[in-house]
GROMACS .gro file of N, CA, C and O in nm:
model
  204
    1MET      N    1   0.083  -0.135  -0.005
    1MET     CA    2  -0.007   0.020  -0.017
    1MET      C    3   0.062   0.126  -0.038
    1MET      O    4   0.203   0.150   0.082
    2LYS      N    5   0.059   0.267  -0.092
    2LYS     CA    6   0.134   0.292  -0.093
    2LYS      C    7   0.028   0.452  -0.022
    2LYS      O    8  -0.094   0.480  -0.037
    3ILE      N    9   0.188   0.496   0.062
    3ILE     CA   10   0.068   0.659   0.157
    3ILE      C   11   0.112   0.802   0.069
    3ILE      O   12   0.230   0.794  -0.047
    4ASP      N   13  -0.001   0.806   0.089
    4ASP     CA   14  -0.012   0.948  -0.022
    4ASP      C   15   0.020   1.084   0.046
    4ASP      O   16  -0.020   1.125   0.160
    5THR      N   17   0.156   1.128   0.002
    5THR     CA   18   0.246   1.238   0.047
    5THR      C   19   0.225   1.336  -0.001
    5THR      O   20   0.319   1.405  -0.016
    6GLU      N   21   0.180   1.357  -0.080
    6GLU     CA   22   0.135   1.492  -0.166
    6GLU      C   23   0.109   1.585  -0.068
    6GLU      O   24   0.039   1.615  -0.057
    7ILE      N   25   0.217   1.735  -0.067
    7ILE     CA   26   0.092   1.852  -0.042
    7ILE      C   27   0.047   1.915  -0.132
    7ILE      O   28   0.080   1.915  -0.260
    8ARG      N   29  -0.094   1.931  -0.128
    8ARG     CA   30  -0.198   1.967  -0.189
    8ARG      C   31  -0.243   2.140  -0.157
    8ARG      O   32  -0.297   2.238  -0.213
    9HIS      N   33  -0.228   2.194  -0.028
    9HIS     CA   34  -0.231   2.313   0.055
    9HIS      C   35  -0.163   2.324   0.115
    9HIS      O   36  -0.143   2.251   0.220
   10VAL      N   37  -0.092   2.459   0.140
   10VAL     CA   38  -0.030   2.457   0.269
   10VAL      C   39  -0.093   2.605   0.323
   10VAL      O   40  -0.098   2.711   0.265
   11THR      N   41  -0.128   2.609   0.471
   11THR     CA   42  -0.186   2.715   0.565
   11THR      C   43  -0.098   2.800   0.599
   11THR      O   44   0.031   2.718   0.653
   12LYS      N   45  -0.103   2.944   0.595
   12LYS     CA   46   0.058   3.030   0.611
   12LYS      C   47   0.035   3.059   0.777
   12LYS      O   48  -0.083   3.022   0.824
   13ALA      N   49   0.107   3.048   0.820
   13ALA     CA   50   0.151   3.080   1.002
   13ALA      C   51   0.106   3.147   1.068
   13ALA      O   52  -0.018   3.157   1.133
   14ASP      N   53   0.017   3.267   0.949
   14ASP     CA   54  -0.042   3.400   1.063
   14ASP      C   55  -0.204   3.366   1.037
   14ASP      O   56  -0.287   3.464   1.032
   15ALA      N   57  -0.244   3.234   0.960
   15ALA     CA   58  -0.387   3.235   0.899
   15ALA      C   59  -0.454   3.166   0.984
   15ALA      O   60  -0.475   3.137   1.086
   16ASP      N   61  -0.641   3.238   0.952
   16ASP     CA   62  -0.706   3.183   1.065
   16ASP      C   63  -0.751   2.978   0.955
   16ASP      O   64  -0.787   3.018   0.930
   17LEU      N   65  -0.717   2.942   1.101
   17LEU     CA   66  -0.712   2.800   0.981
   17LEU      C   67  -0.880   2.746   0.991
   17LEU      O   68  -0.921   2.691   0.929
   18PHE      N   69  -0.974   2.832   1.113
   18PHE     CA   70  -1.088   2.765   1.128
   18PHE      C   71  -1.170   2.832   1.002
   18PHE      O   72  -1.248   2.758   0.932
   19LEU      N   73  -1.128   2.960   0.962
   19LEU     CA   74  -1.165   2.984   0.809
   19LEU      C   75  -1.145   2.948   0.673
   19LEU      O   76  -1.237   2.927   0.595
   20GLU      N   77  -0.985   2.861   0.709
   20GLU     CA   78  -0.943   2.768   0.590
   20GLU      C   79  -1.070   2.676   0.581
   20GLU      O   80  -1.064   2.612   0.463
   21LEU      N   81  -1.100   2.621   0.656
   21LEU     CA   82  -1.152   2.513   0.713
   21LEU      C   83  -1.316   2.523   0.651
   21LEU      O   84  -1.387   2.426   0.661
   22GLY      N   85  -1.340   2.633   0.645
   22GLY     CA   86  -1.470   2.694   0.590
   22GLY      C   87  -1.599   2.683   0.685
   22GLY      O   88  -1.673   2.702   0.660
   23PHE      N   89  -1.572   2.773   0.840
   23PHE     CA   90  -1.606   2.717   0.909
   23PHE      C   91  -1.675   2.941   0.936
   23PHE      O   92  -1.595   2.955   0.840
   24PRO      N   93  -1.813   2.954   0.895
   24PRO     CA   94  -1.841   3.110   0.912
   24PRO      C   95  -1.763   3.204   0.956
   24PRO      O   96  -1.727   3.182   1.074
   25PRO      N   97  -1.702   3.274   0.933
   25PRO     CA   98  -1.626   3.376   0.977
   25PRO      C   99  -1.645   3.436   1.127
   25PRO      O  100  -1.547   3.426   1.225
   26GLU      N  101  -1.767   3.440   1.223
   26GLU     CA  102  -1.826   3.470   1.358
   26GLU      C  103  -1.761   3.369   1.369
   26GLU      O  104  -1.699   3.394   1.552
   27GLU      N  105  -1.802   3.206   1.370
   27GLU     CA  106  -1.775   3.141   1.445
   27GLU      C  107  -1.613   3.126   1.401
   27GLU      O  108  -1.551   3.031   1.560
   28ALA      N  109  -1.531   3.126   1.311
   28ALA     CA  110  -1.442   3.101   1.313
   28ALA      C  111  -1.275   3.188   1.403
   28ALA      O  112  -1.248   3.102   1.486
   29ARG      N  113  -1.371   3.278   1.429
   29ARG     CA  114  -1.310   3.381   1.529
   29ARG      C  115  -1.292   3.354   1.662
   29ARG      O  116  -1.203   3.381   1.712
   30ARG      N  117  -1.427   3.303   1.678
   30ARG     CA  118  -1.430   3.234   1.864
   30ARG      C  119  -1.350   3.121   1.833
   30ARG      O  120  -1.250   3.135   1.967
   31LEU      N  121  -1.373   3.027   1.742
   31LEU     CA  122  -1.293   2.905   1.808
   31LEU      C  123  -1.114   2.937   1.761
   31LEU      O  124  -1.056   2.889   1.856
   32HIS      N  125  -1.146   3.043   1.693
   32HIS     CA  126  -0.962   3.060   1.658
   32HIS      C  127  -0.893   3.128   1.807
   32HIS      O  128  -0.770   3.094   1.889
   33LEU      N  129  -0.998   3.233   1.880
   33LEU     CA  130  -0.965   3.297   1.990
   33LEU      C  131  -0.933   3.153   2.086
   33LEU      O  132  -0.853   3.174   2.173
   34ALA      N  133  -1.004   3.105   2.086
   34ALA     CA  134  -1.039   2.969   2.224
   34ALA      C  135  -0.904   2.906   2.173
   34ALA      O  136  -0.843   2.828   2.311
   35SER      N  137  -0.909   2.873   2.086
   35SER     CA  138  -0.742   2.781   2.077
   35SER      C  139  -0.680   2.867   2.125
   35SER      O  140  -0.543   2.798   2.144
   36GLN      N  141  -0.639   2.990   2.087
   36GLN     CA  142  -0.491   3.054   2.102
   36GLN      C  143  -0.519   3.102   2.277
   36GLN      O  144  -0.383   3.089   2.326
   37GLN      N  145  -0.667   3.077   2.349
   37GLN     CA  146  -0.615   3.107   2.481
   37GLN      C  147  -0.555   2.979   2.528
   37GLN      O  148  -0.509   2.930   2.628
   38LYS      N  149  -0.640   2.864   2.444
   38LYS     CA  150  -0.578   2.697   2.496
   38LYS      C  151  -0.418   2.685   2.483
   38LYS      O  152  -0.361   2.647   2.602
   39ILE      N  153  -0.374   2.767   2.392
   39ILE     CA  154  -0.241   2.731   2.373
   39ILE      C  155  -0.162   2.820   2.452
   39ILE      O  156  -0.058   2.786   2.540
   40ASN      N  157  -0.193   2.946   2.498
   40ASN     CA  158  -0.092   3.047   2.567
   40ASN      C  159  -0.137   2.944   2.760
   40ASN      O  160  -0.023   2.935   2.760
   41GLU      N  161  -0.260   2.874   2.728
   41GLU     CA  162  -0.268   2.838   2.907
   41GLU      C  163  -0.199   2.717   2.897
   41GLU      O  164  -0.075   2.703   3.014
   42ILE      N  165  -0.145   2.605   2.790
   42ILE     CA  166  -0.065   2.552   2.767
   42ILE      C  167   0.119   2.567   2.787
   42ILE      O  168   0.194   2.507   2.884
   43LYS      N  169   0.097   2.683   2.714
   43LYS     CA  170   0.253   2.756   2.715
   43LYS      C  171   0.280   2.759   2.880
   43LYS      O  172   0.390   2.756   2.932
   44LEU      N  173   0.208   2.825   2.910
   44LEU     CA  174   0.186   2.860   3.054
   44LEU      C  175   0.247   2.741   3.198
   44LEU      O  176   0.337   2.815   3.256
   45LEU      N  177   0.169   2.676   3.172
   45LEU     CA  178   0.164   2.529   3.197
   45LEU      C  179   0.352   2.471   3.187
   45LEU      O  180   0.338   2.452   3.310
   46ARG      N  181   0.357   2.474   3.107
   46ARG     CA  182   0.497   2.415   3.072
   46ARG      C  183   0.586   2.504   3.132
   46ARG      O  184   0.731   2.475   3.177
   47GLU      N  185   0.626   2.658   3.139
   47GLU     CA  186   0.711   2.701   3.217
   47GLU      C  187   0.709   2.658   3.318
   47GLU      O  188   0.819   2.699   3.416
   48LEU      N  189   0.587   2.692   3.426
   48LEU     CA  190   0.583   2.687   3.533
   48LEU      C  191   0.652   2.497   3.591
   48LEU      O  192   0.701   2.513   3.659
   49GLU      N  193   0.608   2.452   3.503
   49GLU     CA  194   0.668   2.306   3.521
   49GLU      C  195   0.832   2.327   3.500
   49GLU      O  196   0.887   2.230   3.603
   50ASN      N  197   0.876   2.392   3.454
   50ASN     CA  198   1.017   2.392   3.380
   50ASN      C  199   1.115   2.517   3.502
   50ASN      O  200   1.184   2.522   3.504
   51GLU      N  201   1.053   2.534   3.602
   51GLU     CA  202   1.078   2.642   3.707
   51GLU      C  203   1.135   2.559   3.803
   51GLU      O  204   1.075   2.492   3.849
   0.00000   0.00000   0.00000
């Protein structure tokens, strides 16, 4: 069995992934903000673990 490794689309680092996935703009903003908050929480926890 051959694994498909062809790249078809690349999302820019500063792009809103949820918009690119087709979510309505308002919901995409909400999901993007929620994901950023979660990322920041995880970063903070990792910093605290390393102290």
